[in-house]
mmCIF file of C-alpha atoms and ligand atoms in Angstrom:
data_model
loop_
_atom_site.group_PDB
_atom_site.id
_atom_site.type_symbol
_atom_site.label_atom_id
_atom_site.label_comp_id
_atom_site.label_asym_id
_atom_site.label_seq_id
_atom_site.Cartn_x
_atom_site.Cartn_y
_atom_site.Cartn_z
ATOM 1 C CA MET S 826 11.063 17.261 37.739
ATOM 2 C CA LYS S 827 9.307 14.108 36.461
ATOM 3 C CA THR S 828 6.169 16.120 35.740
ATOM 4 C CA THR S 829 8.153 18.696 33.782
ATOM 5 C CA PHE S 830 9.829 15.961 31.713
ATOM 6 C CA LEU S 831 6.505 14.296 30.936
ATOM 7 C CA LYS S 832 4.891 17.643 30.148
ATOM 8 C CA ARG S 833 7.685 18.554 27.774
ATOM 9 C CA HIS S 834 8.364 15.218 26.131
ATOM 10 C CA GLY S 835 5.254 13.119 26.898
ATOM 11 C CA LEU S 836 3.535 13.634 23.549
ATOM 12 C CA ARG S 837 6.752 13.093 21.587
ATOM 13 C CA LEU S 838 7.385 9.885 23.519
ATOM 14 C CA LEU S 839 3.819 8.719 22.903
ATOM 15 C CA VAL S 840 4.135 9.389 19.171
ATOM 16 C CA HIS S 841 7.447 7.515 18.925
ATOM 17 C CA LEU S 842 6.141 4.519 20.868
ATOM 18 C CA GLY S 843 2.796 4.566 19.045
ATOM 19 C CA ALA S 844 4.491 4.684 15.649
ATOM 20 C CA LEU S 845 6.896 1.906 16.594
ATOM 21 C CA PHE S 846 4.162 -0.372 17.936
ATOM 22 C CA PRO S 847 2.755 -1.598 14.566
ATOM 23 C CA ALA S 848 6.308 -2.437 13.413
ATOM 24 C CA VAL S 849 6.879 -4.511 16.553
ATOM 25 C CA VAL S 850 3.562 -6.340 16.034
ATOM 26 C CA MET S 851 4.391 -7.053 12.377
ATOM 27 C CA VAL S 852 7.899 -8.337 13.106
ATOM 28 C CA TRP S 853 6.539 -10.426 15.991
ATOM 29 C CA ASN S 854 3.825 -11.983 13.801
ATOM 30 C CA LEU S 855 6.332 -12.642 11.051
ATOM 31 C CA ALA S 856 8.859 -14.241 13.401
ATOM 32 C CA ARG S 857 6.167 -16.431 14.986
ATOM 33 C CA GLY S 858 4.862 -17.516 11.587
ATOM 34 C CA ASN S 859 1.431 -16.049 12.314
ATOM 35 C CA TYR S 860 0.893 -14.841 8.764
ATOM 36 C CA LEU S 861 -0.659 -17.298 6.306
ATOM 37 C CA ASP S 862 0.280 -15.074 3.366
ATOM 38 C CA PRO S 863 3.161 -12.980 4.757
ATOM 39 C CA ILE S 864 3.824 -10.844 1.664
ATOM 40 C CA ARG S 865 0.188 -9.857 1.245
ATOM 41 C CA GLN S 866 -0.461 -9.363 4.960
ATOM 42 C CA MET S 867 2.729 -7.360 5.519
ATOM 43 C CA THR S 868 1.936 -5.205 2.453
ATOM 44 C CA THR S 869 -1.531 -4.501 3.807
ATOM 45 C CA ALA S 870 -0.281 -3.860 7.355
ATOM 46 C CA THR S 871 2.514 -1.444 6.321
ATOM 47 C CA GLY S 872 0.150 0.304 3.871
ATOM 48 C CA ASN S 873 -2.576 0.734 6.476
ATOM 49 C CA THR S 874 -0.100 2.015 9.073
ATOM 50 C CA ALA S 875 1.301 4.554 6.586
ATOM 51 C CA LEU S 876 -2.252 5.639 5.770
ATOM 52 C CA GLY S 877 -3.183 6.074 9.447
ATOM 53 C CA LEU S 878 -0.021 8.060 10.179
ATOM 54 C CA LEU S 879 -0.625 10.247 7.128
ATOM 55 C CA GLY S 880 -4.091 11.050 8.485
ATOM 56 C CA LEU S 881 -2.610 11.978 11.869
ATOM 57 C CA THR S 882 0.038 14.176 10.199
ATOM 58 C CA LEU S 883 -2.696 16.004 8.306
ATOM 59 C CA ALA S 884 -4.793 16.407 11.457
ATOM 60 C CA CYS S 885 -2.036 18.334 13.302
ATOM 61 C CA THR S 886 -2.580 21.693 11.621
ATOM 62 C CA PRO S 887 -6.390 21.802 12.111
ATOM 63 C CA LEU S 888 -5.892 20.719 15.729
ATOM 64 C CA ALA S 889 -3.469 23.581 16.346
ATOM 65 C CA ARG S 890 -5.410 26.146 14.319
ATOM 66 C CA LEU S 891 -8.904 25.425 15.553
ATOM 67 C CA ALA S 892 -8.474 23.832 18.967
ATOM 68 C CA GLY S 893 -5.350 25.756 19.961
ATOM 69 C CA PHE S 894 -3.580 22.472 20.737
ATOM 70 C CA ARG S 895 -0.098 23.724 19.879
ATOM 71 C CA ALA S 896 1.795 20.747 21.272
ATOM 72 C CA VAL S 897 0.939 18.706 18.167
ATOM 73 C CA LEU S 898 3.067 21.038 16.042
ATOM 74 C CA ARG S 899 6.109 19.627 17.800
ATOM 75 C CA VAL S 900 5.321 16.066 16.676
ATOM 76 C CA ARG S 901 4.085 16.812 13.152
ATOM 77 C CA ARG S 902 7.455 16.225 11.528
ATOM 78 C CA THR S 903 7.975 12.973 13.440
ATOM 79 C CA LEU S 904 4.550 11.758 12.268
ATOM 80 C CA GLY S 905 5.373 12.718 8.677
ATOM 81 C CA LEU S 906 8.719 10.932 8.779
ATOM 82 C CA CYS S 907 7.108 7.818 10.287
ATOM 83 C CA THR S 908 4.516 7.892 7.474
ATOM 84 C CA PHE S 909 7.376 7.948 4.988
ATOM 85 C CA ALA S 910 9.202 5.105 6.807
ATOM 86 C CA TYR S 911 6.157 2.799 6.628
ATOM 87 C CA ALA S 912 5.499 3.771 2.994
ATOM 88 C CA ALA S 913 9.146 2.944 2.178
ATOM 89 C CA TRP S 914 8.804 -0.402 3.962
ATOM 90 C CA HIS S 915 5.569 -1.046 2.039
ATOM 91 C CA LEU S 916 7.324 -0.337 -1.267
ATOM 92 C CA LEU S 917 10.367 -2.402 -0.305
ATOM 93 C CA ILE S 918 8.145 -5.434 0.356
ATOM 94 C CA PHE S 919 6.642 -5.025 -3.117
ATOM 95 C CA VAL S 920 9.951 -4.463 -4.916
ATOM 96 C CA GLY S 921 12.244 -6.744 -2.915
ATOM 97 C CA TRP S 922 10.137 -9.481 -1.363
ATOM 98 C CA ASP S 923 7.299 -9.838 -3.846
ATOM 99 C CA TYR S 924 9.294 -9.218 -7.039
ATOM 100 C CA GLY S 925 12.794 -10.119 -5.762
ATOM 101 C CA PHE S 926 14.215 -6.936 -7.377
ATOM 102 C CA ALA S 927 13.534 -8.441 -10.805
ATOM 103 C CA TRP S 928 13.505 -5.109 -12.642
ATOM 104 C CA ASP S 929 12.423 -6.661 -15.955
ATOM 105 C CA LEU S 930 9.160 -7.702 -14.234
ATOM 106 C CA LEU S 931 8.977 -4.709 -11.926
ATOM 107 C CA ILE S 932 9.046 -1.934 -14.503
ATOM 108 C CA PRO S 933 5.932 -3.244 -16.325
ATOM 109 C CA ALA S 934 4.255 -3.959 -12.957
ATOM 110 C CA LEU S 935 4.896 -0.380 -11.793
ATOM 111 C CA PHE S 936 3.509 1.180 -14.955
ATOM 112 C CA ASP S 937 0.808 -1.266 -16.035
ATOM 113 C CA GLN S 938 -1.437 -1.185 -12.987
ATOM 114 C CA ARG S 939 -2.966 2.185 -12.264
ATOM 115 C CA PHE S 940 -3.196 1.547 -8.494
ATOM 116 C CA VAL S 941 0.570 0.940 -8.397
ATOM 117 C CA LEU S 942 1.293 4.032 -10.479
ATOM 118 C CA VAL S 943 -0.640 6.377 -8.161
ATOM 119 C CA GLY S 944 0.988 4.665 -5.152
ATOM 120 C CA LEU S 945 4.363 5.414 -6.696
ATOM 121 C CA GLY S 946 3.322 9.036 -7.231
ATOM 122 C CA ALA S 947 2.359 9.340 -3.564
ATOM 123 C CA PHE S 948 5.626 7.752 -2.514
ATOM 124 C CA VAL S 949 7.727 10.163 -4.621
ATOM 125 C CA ILE S 950 5.964 13.125 -2.987
ATOM 126 C CA LEU S 951 6.491 11.689 0.509
ATOM 127 C CA LEU S 952 10.164 11.117 -0.335
ATOM 128 C CA ALA S 953 10.596 14.741 -1.461
ATOM 129 C CA LEU S 954 8.876 16.003 1.711
ATOM 130 C CA ALA S 955 10.988 13.774 3.953
ATOM 131 C CA LEU S 956 14.262 14.824 2.279
ATOM 132 C CA THR S 957 13.458 18.536 2.547
ATOM 133 C CA SER S 958 12.002 18.400 6.049
ATOM 134 C CA THR S 959 15.177 19.628 7.743
ATOM 135 C CA ARG S 960 15.800 23.189 8.921
ATOM 136 C CA GLY S 961 18.635 23.489 6.397
ATOM 137 C CA TRP S 962 16.285 22.810 3.477
ATOM 138 C CA GLN S 963 13.657 25.036 5.029
ATOM 139 C CA GLN S 964 16.133 27.942 4.912
ATOM 140 C CA ARG S 965 17.477 27.060 1.466
ATOM 141 C CA LEU S 966 14.029 26.874 -0.150
ATOM 142 C CA GLY S 967 12.572 29.918 1.627
ATOM 143 C CA ARG S 968 8.916 30.534 0.741
ATOM 144 C CA TRP S 969 8.956 27.613 -1.728
ATOM 145 C CA TRP S 970 9.425 25.250 1.183
ATOM 146 C CA LYS S 971 5.917 25.849 2.537
ATOM 147 C CA ARG S 972 4.463 25.398 -0.932
ATOM 148 C CA LEU S 973 6.323 22.132 -1.312
ATOM 149 C CA GLN S 974 5.056 20.904 2.060
ATOM 150 C CA ARG S 975 1.461 21.432 0.877
ATOM 151 C CA TRP S 976 1.991 18.645 -1.634
ATOM 152 C CA ILE S 977 1.206 16.321 1.251
ATOM 153 C CA TYR S 978 -2.459 16.820 0.292
ATOM 154 C CA ALA S 979 -1.704 15.623 -3.242
ATOM 155 C CA ALA S 980 0.049 12.575 -1.773
ATOM 156 C CA ALA S 981 -3.010 11.863 0.386
ATOM 157 C CA GLY S 982 -5.295 12.201 -2.648
ATOM 158 C CA LEU S 983 -3.169 9.736 -4.616
ATOM 159 C CA VAL S 984 -3.244 7.288 -1.707
ATOM 160 C CA VAL S 985 -7.057 7.484 -1.679
ATOM 161 C CA LEU S 986 -7.017 6.588 -5.406
ATOM 162 C CA HIS S 987 -4.477 3.817 -4.695
ATOM 163 C CA VAL S 988 -6.816 2.240 -2.135
ATOM 164 C CA LEU S 989 -9.890 2.810 -4.322
ATOM 165 C CA TRP S 990 -8.343 1.104 -7.353
ATOM 166 C CA LEU S 991 -6.898 -1.867 -5.490
ATOM 167 C CA SER S 992 -9.951 -2.653 -3.366
ATOM 168 C CA LYS S 993 -12.983 -4.650 -4.443
ATOM 169 C CA THR S 994 -15.338 -2.270 -2.653
ATOM 170 C CA PRO S 995 -15.002 1.532 -2.501
ATOM 171 C CA ASP S 996 -15.961 1.838 1.229
ATOM 172 C CA LYS S 997 -12.501 2.308 2.684
ATOM 173 C CA ALA S 998 -11.292 4.738 0.011
ATOM 174 C CA LEU S 999 -14.528 6.669 0.404
ATOM 175 C CA ARG S 1000 -14.037 6.974 4.184
ATOM 176 C CA TYR S 1001 -10.498 8.293 3.722
ATOM 177 C CA GLY S 1002 -11.547 10.537 0.860
ATOM 178 C CA ILE S 1003 -14.227 12.150 3.028
ATOM 179 C CA LEU S 1004 -11.741 12.554 5.889
ATOM 180 C CA LEU S 1005 -9.260 14.216 3.534
ATOM 181 C CA VAL S 1006 -11.863 16.652 2.193
ATOM 182 C CA LEU S 1007 -12.884 17.436 5.778
ATOM 183 C CA LEU S 1008 -9.283 18.129 6.798
ATOM 184 C CA LEU S 1009 -8.819 20.346 3.751
ATOM 185 C CA ALA S 1010 -12.036 22.225 4.563
ATOM 186 C CA LEU S 1011 -10.803 22.791 8.125
ATOM 187 C CA ARG S 1012 -7.730 24.552 6.721
ATOM 188 C CA TRP S 1013 -9.924 27.317 5.311
ATOM 189 C CA MET S 1014 -12.188 27.676 8.302
ATOM 190 C CA PRO S 1015 -11.935 31.012 10.147
ATOM 191 C CA ILE S 1016 -9.655 30.674 13.163
ATOM 192 C CA PRO S 1017 -11.226 31.241 16.610
ATOM 193 C CA HIS S 1018 -9.560 34.038 18.579
ATOM 194 C CA THR S 1019 -8.154 31.670 21.223
ATOM 195 C CA ALA S 1020 -6.426 29.529 18.631
ATOM 196 C CA ARG S 1021 -4.957 32.401 16.630
ATOM 197 C CA ARG S 1022 -1.701 32.357 18.581
ATOM 198 C CA ALA S 1023 -1.221 28.699 17.682
ATOM 199 C CA ALA S 1024 -1.755 29.326 14.015
ATOM 200 C CA ASP S 1025 0.635 32.265 13.979
ATOM 201 C CA SER S 1026 3.429 30.452 15.761
ATOM 202 C CA PRO S 1027 6.348 29.228 13.632
ATOM 203 C CA PRO S 1028 6.771 25.494 13.090
ATOM 204 C CA THR S 1029 8.494 24.002 16.081
ATOM 205 C CA ASP S 1030 10.276 21.079 14.551
ATOM 206 C CA GLY S 1031 10.856 21.708 10.858
ATOM 207 C CA GLY S 1032 9.260 19.771 8.031
ATOM 208 C CA PHE S 1033 5.845 18.456 7.085
ATOM 209 C CA ASN S 1034 4.680 21.958 7.941
ATOM 210 C CA ILE S 1035 1.318 22.175 6.281
ATOM 211 C CA SER S 1036 -0.036 25.262 7.999
HETATM 212 C C1 HEM P 1840 5.148 2.489 -5.346
HETATM 213 C C2 HEM P 1840 4.432 2.611 -4.268
HETATM 214 C C3 HEM P 1840 3.419 1.592 -3.843
HETATM 215 C C4 HEM P 1840 3.215 0.308 -4.262
HETATM 216 C C5 HEM P 1840 3.980 -0.462 -5.317
HETATM 217 C C6 HEM P 1840 2.121 -0.233 -3.496
HETATM 218 C C7 HEM P 1840 1.611 -1.507 -3.629
HETATM 219 C C8 HEM P 1840 0.582 -2.044 -2.903
HETATM 220 C C9 HEM P 1840 0.084 -3.394 -3.015
HETATM 221 C C10 HEM P 1840 0.627 -4.450 -3.960
HETATM 222 C C11 HEM P 1840 -0.919 -3.534 -2.141
HETATM 223 C C12 HEM P 1840 -1.692 -4.812 -1.804
HETATM 224 C C13 HEM P 1840 -2.814 -5.091 -2.712
HETATM 225 C C14 HEM P 1840 -3.458 -6.386 -2.273
HETATM 226 O O1 HEM P 1840 -4.183 -6.394 -1.274
HETATM 227 O O2 HEM P 1840 -3.183 -7.374 -2.920
HETATM 228 C C15 HEM P 1840 -1.074 -2.267 -1.459
HETATM 229 C C16 HEM P 1840 -2.005 -2.014 -0.481
HETATM 230 C C17 HEM P 1840 -2.084 -0.845 0.206
HETATM 231 N N1 HEM P 1840 -1.316 0.283 0.054
HETATM 232 FE FE1 HEM P 1840 0.162 0.508 -1.294
HETATM 233 N N2 HEM P 1840 1.680 0.735 -2.626
HETATM 234 C C18 HEM P 1840 2.450 1.863 -2.804
HETATM 235 C C19 HEM P 1840 2.349 3.048 -2.122
HETATM 236 C C20 HEM P 1840 1.530 3.257 -1.062
HETATM 237 C C21 HEM P 1840 1.540 4.410 -0.211
HETATM 238 C C22 HEM P 1840 2.489 5.612 -0.386
HETATM 239 C C23 HEM P 1840 0.572 4.236 0.732
HETATM 240 C C24 HEM P 1840 0.176 5.097 1.897
HETATM 241 C C25 HEM P 1840 0.857 6.108 2.381
HETATM 242 C C26 HEM P 1840 -0.074 2.968 0.473
HETATM 243 C C27 HEM P 1840 -1.138 2.453 1.181
HETATM 244 C C28 HEM P 1840 -1.709 1.211 0.968
HETATM 245 C C29 HEM P 1840 -2.803 0.668 1.745
HETATM 246 C C30 HEM P 1840 -3.540 1.393 2.863
HETATM 247 C C31 HEM P 1840 -3.043 -0.610 1.269
HETATM 248 C C32 HEM P 1840 -4.045 -1.618 1.806
HETATM 249 C C33 HEM P 1840 -5.455 -1.380 1.364
HETATM 250 C C34 HEM P 1840 -6.353 -2.461 1.938
HETATM 251 O O3 HEM P 1840 -6.526 -2.516 3.154
HETATM 252 O O4 HEM P 1840 -6.860 -3.256 1.169
HETATM 253 N N3 HEM P 1840 0.537 2.390 -0.612
HETATM 254 N N4 HEM P 1840 -0.161 -1.391 -1.951
#
């Protein structure tokens, strides 16, 4: 009984706990006053968590297609929604905490700095994907839904530019850029016979379906 539960829900549980963990660490550090520059450190921490989760979301399809690891398809939507949640938190810190919702300062800040503008572009895409990730939207949009979900690659590309333009050195953006190109290349790789069933199976939990 226990084994069946763990087999069925173990990965989902792991993903939920894993995605929650950085939030707990951040809140803990904030509450304990461990941050010397809380706005900057929280911005960086939420941004890096969103970036990591985005990478994991993108890795699900190649894992299912090429390694036949179908279970990941069941957590892909959760990973995508967690990416969006951290990105929203990241943006909220910028808009609310850093700028105190002072729109007269915020509007120029959003449009003057190119790294902020591409970040905003990525966020808008993630928002659209999160809103349409339900089964209802999947049915309403039909074949357009899958096309829309592929915009996740555009969001990832914009995030790479965001990191490139805000960092002093290009190393980190380069690493993520290479990873993104690799993940994209894996999409077009021929599927091994054993993994074909995984690739052909319908999405198991709705949105962020990038097969
Ligand atoms: C309107 C949307 C966004 C705004 C205004 C924004 C703003 C910022 C700011 C101000 C920083 C800190 C720069 C510094 O170190 O001083 C930052 C860092 C970062 N952002 Fe964003 N961001 C946005 C969207 C995103 C999205 C959608 C992601 C990822 C999914 C993201 C990922 C990151 C990462 C990874 C860093 C840290 C890079 C490092 O380690 O130096 N951002 N962002």
